[in-house]
CSV table of C-alpha atoms and ligand atoms in Angstrom, one decimal:
chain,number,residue,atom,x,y,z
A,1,UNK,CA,111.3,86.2,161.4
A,2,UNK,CA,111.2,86.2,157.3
A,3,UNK,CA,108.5,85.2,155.0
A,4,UNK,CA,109.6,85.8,151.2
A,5,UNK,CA,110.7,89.2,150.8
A,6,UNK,CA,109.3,90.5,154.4
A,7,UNK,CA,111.1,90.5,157.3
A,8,UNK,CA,109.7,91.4,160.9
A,9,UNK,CA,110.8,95.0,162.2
A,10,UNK,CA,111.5,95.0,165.9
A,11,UNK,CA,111.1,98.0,167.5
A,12,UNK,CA,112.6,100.1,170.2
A,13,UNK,CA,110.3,99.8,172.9
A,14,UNK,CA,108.8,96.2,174.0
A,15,UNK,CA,105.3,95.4,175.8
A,16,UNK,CA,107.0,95.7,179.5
A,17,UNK,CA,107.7,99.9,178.9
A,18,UNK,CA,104.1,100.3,177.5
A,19,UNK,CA,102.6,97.9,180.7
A,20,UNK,CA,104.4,100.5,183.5
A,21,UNK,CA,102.9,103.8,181.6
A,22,UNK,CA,99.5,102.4,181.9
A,23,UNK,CA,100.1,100.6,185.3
A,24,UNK,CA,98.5,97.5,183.7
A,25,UNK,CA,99.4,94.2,182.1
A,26,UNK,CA,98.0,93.9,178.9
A,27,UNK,CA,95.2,91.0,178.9
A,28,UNK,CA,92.9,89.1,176.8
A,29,UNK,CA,89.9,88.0,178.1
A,30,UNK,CA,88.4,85.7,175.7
A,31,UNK,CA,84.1,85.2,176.5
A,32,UNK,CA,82.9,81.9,174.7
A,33,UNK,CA,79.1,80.6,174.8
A,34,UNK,CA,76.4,80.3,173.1
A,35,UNK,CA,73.9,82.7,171.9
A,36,UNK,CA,72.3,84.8,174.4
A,37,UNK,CA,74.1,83.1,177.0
A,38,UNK,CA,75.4,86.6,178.3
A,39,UNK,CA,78.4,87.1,176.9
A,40,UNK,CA,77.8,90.8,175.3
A,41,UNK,CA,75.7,92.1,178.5
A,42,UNK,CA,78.7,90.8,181.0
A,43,UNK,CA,81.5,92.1,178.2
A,44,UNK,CA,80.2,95.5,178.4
A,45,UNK,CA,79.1,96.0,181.9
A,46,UNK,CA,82.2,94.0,182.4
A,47,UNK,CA,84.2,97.0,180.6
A,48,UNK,CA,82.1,100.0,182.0
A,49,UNK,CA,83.0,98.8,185.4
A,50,UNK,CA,86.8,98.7,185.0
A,51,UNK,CA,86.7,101.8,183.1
A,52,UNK,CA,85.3,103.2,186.2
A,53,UNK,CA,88.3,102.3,188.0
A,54,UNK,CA,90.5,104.0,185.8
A,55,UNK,CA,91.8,100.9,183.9
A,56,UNK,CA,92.4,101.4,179.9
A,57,UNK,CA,90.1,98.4,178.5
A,58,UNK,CA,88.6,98.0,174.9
A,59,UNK,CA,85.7,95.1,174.1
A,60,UNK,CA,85.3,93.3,170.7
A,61,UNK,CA,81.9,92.3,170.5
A,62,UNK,CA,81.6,89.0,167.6
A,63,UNK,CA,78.3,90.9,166.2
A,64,UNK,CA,80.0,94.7,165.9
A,65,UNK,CA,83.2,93.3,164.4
A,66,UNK,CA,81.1,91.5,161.4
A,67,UNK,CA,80.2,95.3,160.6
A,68,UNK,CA,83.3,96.6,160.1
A,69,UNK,CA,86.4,94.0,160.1
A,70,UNK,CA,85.2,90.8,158.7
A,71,UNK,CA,81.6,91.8,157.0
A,72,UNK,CA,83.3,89.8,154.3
A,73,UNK,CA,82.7,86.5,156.2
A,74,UNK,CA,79.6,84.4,156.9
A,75,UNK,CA,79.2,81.5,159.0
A,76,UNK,CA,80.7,78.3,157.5
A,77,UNK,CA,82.8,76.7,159.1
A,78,UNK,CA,86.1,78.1,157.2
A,79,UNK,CA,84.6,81.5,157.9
A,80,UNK,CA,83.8,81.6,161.3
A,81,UNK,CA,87.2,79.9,161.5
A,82,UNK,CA,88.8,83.4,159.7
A,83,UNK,CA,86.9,86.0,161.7
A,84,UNK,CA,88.1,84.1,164.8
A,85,UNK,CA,91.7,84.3,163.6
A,86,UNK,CA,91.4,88.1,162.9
A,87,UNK,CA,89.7,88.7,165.8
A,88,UNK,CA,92.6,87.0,167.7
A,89,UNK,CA,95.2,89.0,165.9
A,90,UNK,CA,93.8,91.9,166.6
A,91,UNK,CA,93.2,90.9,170.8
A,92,UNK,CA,97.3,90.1,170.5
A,93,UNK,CA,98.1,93.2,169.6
A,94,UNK,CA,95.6,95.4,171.5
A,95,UNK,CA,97.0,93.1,174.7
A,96,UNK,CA,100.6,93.9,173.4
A,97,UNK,CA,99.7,98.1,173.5
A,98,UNK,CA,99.1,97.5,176.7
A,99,UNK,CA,94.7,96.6,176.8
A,100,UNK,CA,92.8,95.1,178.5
A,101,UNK,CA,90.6,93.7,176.0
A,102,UNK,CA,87.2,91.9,176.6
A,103,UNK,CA,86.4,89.4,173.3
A,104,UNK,CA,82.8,88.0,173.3
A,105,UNK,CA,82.5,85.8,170.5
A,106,UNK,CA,80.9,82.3,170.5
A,107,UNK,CA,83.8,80.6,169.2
A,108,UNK,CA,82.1,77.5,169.3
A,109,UNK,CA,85.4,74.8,168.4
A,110,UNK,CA,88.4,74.1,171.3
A,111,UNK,CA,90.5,74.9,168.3
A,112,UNK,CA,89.3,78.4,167.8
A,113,UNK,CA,89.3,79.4,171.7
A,114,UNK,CA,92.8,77.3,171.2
A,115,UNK,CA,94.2,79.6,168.5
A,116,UNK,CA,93.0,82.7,170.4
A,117,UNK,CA,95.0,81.9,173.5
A,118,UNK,CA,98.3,81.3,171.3
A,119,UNK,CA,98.0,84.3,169.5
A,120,UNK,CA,97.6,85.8,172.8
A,121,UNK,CA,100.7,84.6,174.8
A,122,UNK,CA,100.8,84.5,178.2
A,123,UNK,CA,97.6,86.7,179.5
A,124,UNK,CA,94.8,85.0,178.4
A,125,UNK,CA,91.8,84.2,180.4
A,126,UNK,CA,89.1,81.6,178.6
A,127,UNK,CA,85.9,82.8,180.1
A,128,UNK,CA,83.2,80.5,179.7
A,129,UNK,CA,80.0,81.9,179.7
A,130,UNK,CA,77.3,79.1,180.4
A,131,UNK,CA,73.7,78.6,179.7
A,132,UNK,CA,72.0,75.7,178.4
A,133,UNK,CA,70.4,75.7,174.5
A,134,UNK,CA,67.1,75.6,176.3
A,135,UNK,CA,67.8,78.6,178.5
A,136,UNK,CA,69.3,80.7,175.7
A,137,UNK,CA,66.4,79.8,173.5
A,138,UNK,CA,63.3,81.2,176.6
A,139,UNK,CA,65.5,84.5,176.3
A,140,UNK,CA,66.1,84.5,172.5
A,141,UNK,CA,66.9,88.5,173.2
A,142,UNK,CA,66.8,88.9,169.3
A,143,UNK,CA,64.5,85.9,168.4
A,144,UNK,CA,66.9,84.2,166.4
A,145,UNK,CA,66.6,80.4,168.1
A,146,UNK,CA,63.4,80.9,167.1
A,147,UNK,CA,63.9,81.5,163.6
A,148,UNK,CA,66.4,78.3,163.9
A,149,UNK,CA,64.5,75.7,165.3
A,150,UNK,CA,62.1,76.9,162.6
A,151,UNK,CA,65.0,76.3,159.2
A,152,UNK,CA,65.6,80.0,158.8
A,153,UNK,CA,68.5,80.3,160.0
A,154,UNK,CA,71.4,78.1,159.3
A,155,UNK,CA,74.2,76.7,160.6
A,156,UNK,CA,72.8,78.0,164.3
A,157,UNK,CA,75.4,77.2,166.6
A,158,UNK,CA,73.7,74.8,169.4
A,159,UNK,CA,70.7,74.5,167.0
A,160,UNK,CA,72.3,73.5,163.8
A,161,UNK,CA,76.0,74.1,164.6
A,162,UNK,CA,77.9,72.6,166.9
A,163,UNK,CA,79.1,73.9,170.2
A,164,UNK,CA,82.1,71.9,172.3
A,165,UNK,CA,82.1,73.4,175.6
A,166,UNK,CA,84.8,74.1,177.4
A,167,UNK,CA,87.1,71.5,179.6
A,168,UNK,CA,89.3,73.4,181.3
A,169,UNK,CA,88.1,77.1,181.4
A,170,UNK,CA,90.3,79.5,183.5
A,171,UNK,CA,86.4,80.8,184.6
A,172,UNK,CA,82.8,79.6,184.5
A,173,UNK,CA,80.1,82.2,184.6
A,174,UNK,CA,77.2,80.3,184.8
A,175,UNK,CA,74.2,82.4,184.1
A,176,UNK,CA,71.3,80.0,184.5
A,177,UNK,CA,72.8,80.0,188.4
A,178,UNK,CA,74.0,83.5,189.0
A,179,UNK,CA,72.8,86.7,188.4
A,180,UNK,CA,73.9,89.5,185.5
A,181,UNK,CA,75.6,91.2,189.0
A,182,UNK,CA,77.4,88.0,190.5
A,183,UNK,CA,78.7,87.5,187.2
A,184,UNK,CA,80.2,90.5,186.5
A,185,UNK,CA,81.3,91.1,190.3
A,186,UNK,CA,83.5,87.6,189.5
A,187,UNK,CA,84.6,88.6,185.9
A,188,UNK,CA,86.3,92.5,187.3
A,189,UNK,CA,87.5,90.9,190.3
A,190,UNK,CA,89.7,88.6,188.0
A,191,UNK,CA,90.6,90.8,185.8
A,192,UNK,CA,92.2,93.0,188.0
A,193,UNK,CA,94.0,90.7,189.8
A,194,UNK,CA,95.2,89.1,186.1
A,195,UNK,CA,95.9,92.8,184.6
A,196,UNK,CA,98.0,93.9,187.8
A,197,UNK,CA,101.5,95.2,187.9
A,198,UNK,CA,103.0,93.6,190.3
A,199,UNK,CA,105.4,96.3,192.0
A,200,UNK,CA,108.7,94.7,193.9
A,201,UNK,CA,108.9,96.3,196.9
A,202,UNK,CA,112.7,97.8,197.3
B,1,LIG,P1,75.3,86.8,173.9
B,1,LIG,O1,76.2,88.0,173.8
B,1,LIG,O2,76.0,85.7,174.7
B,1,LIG,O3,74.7,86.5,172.7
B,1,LIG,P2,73.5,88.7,175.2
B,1,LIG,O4,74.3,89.3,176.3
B,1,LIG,O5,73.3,89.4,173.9
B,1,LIG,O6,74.1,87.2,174.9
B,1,LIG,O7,72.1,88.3,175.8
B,1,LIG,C1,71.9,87.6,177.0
B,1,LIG,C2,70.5,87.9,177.6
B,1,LIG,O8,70.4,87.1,178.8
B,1,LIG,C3,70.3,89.3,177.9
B,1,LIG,O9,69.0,89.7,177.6
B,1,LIG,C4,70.5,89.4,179.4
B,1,LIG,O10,69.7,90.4,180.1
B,1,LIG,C5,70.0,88.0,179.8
B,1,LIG,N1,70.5,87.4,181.1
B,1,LIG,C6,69.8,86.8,182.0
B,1,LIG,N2,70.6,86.4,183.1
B,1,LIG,C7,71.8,86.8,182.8
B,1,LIG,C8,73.1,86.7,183.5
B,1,LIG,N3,73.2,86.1,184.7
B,1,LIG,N4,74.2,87.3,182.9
B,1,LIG,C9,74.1,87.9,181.7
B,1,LIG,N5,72.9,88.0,181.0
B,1,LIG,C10,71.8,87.5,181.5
């Protein structure tokens, strides 16, 4: 691969040597919904969980990574588009070290969960974390649909933003239906069976 005067370096090791010394797949688990559907409670509960188990996991959380990373961007359109790019760069290569990595952003456009999974290659599971607008507005956890539906805020995804959900999800959490537990329960149960090593038997 070449672009101008750079040329990719390959290595001497590839994903495959990394996967066996960590007895894992590297995976992306990508968590899209709306605000305050769940997505950060699941994602870290989620993590703590598999952590517990003794699997090597790391979360990116869409509010933490607007500290750091990308508190450069806002929320137009072309910048939510950016900090979803980065964000997916940095899932590919966390997956390619080996991760299991648990990404909770609202990534409200097919295009951006779209993006994500090609940057991702082959593991990538497209969580869909459901709630309706009405639901996630009653538990407004940091009373920002209320500051929406009232003009301060703008560009509110589901308020004044668009949100395209989902059509073919590899899992549904819905969290109007289920509880924090059951939702979680699913989430580790896939993931391990997605992150295993399968071992051929000799
Ligand atoms: P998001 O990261 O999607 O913005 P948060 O996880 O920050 O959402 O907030 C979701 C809120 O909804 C929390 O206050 C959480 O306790 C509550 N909640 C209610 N039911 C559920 C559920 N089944 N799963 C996850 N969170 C739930």
């Amino acid at each position: 691969m070449e672009k101008g005067n750079i040329t990719f370096h390959h290595g001497k090791v590839n994903c495959c040597e990394r996967y066996k010394i960590l007895g894992q797949k590297g995976l992306v688990v990508w968590l899209t919904g709306l605000s305050a559907s769940g997505k950060s409670t699941i994602a870290a509960e989620t993590e703590r969980r598999l952590i517990d188990l003794g699997r090597a996991v790391y979360r990116l959380d869409g509010d933490n990574i607007r500290f750091g990373l990308n508190s450069d961007l806002g929320f137009s359109e072309k910048d939510r588009f950016e900090n979803i790019r980065r964000v997916a760069e940095v899932c590919a290569l966390f997956k390619d070290a080996g991760l299991i990595v648990i990404a909770s952003f609202i990534s409200p456009l097919s295009s951006m969960r779209q993006m994500a999974r090609e940057k991702a290659g082959d593991n990538f599971l497209e969580v869909y974390v459901k709630a309706s607008v009405e639901v996630c507005a009653e538990r407004d956890p940091k009373g920002l649909y209320e500051r929406a539906f009232k003009g301060e805020i703008k560009d509110f995804t589901g308020v004044s933003a668009p949100y395209e959900e989902p059509e073919k999800p590899d899992i549904i959490l819905d969290t109007e239906k289920y509880s924090q537990d059951k939702c979680v329960e699913r989430l580790t149960r896939e993931i391990l069976g997605k992150s295993a090593l399968k071992t051929v038997k000799a």
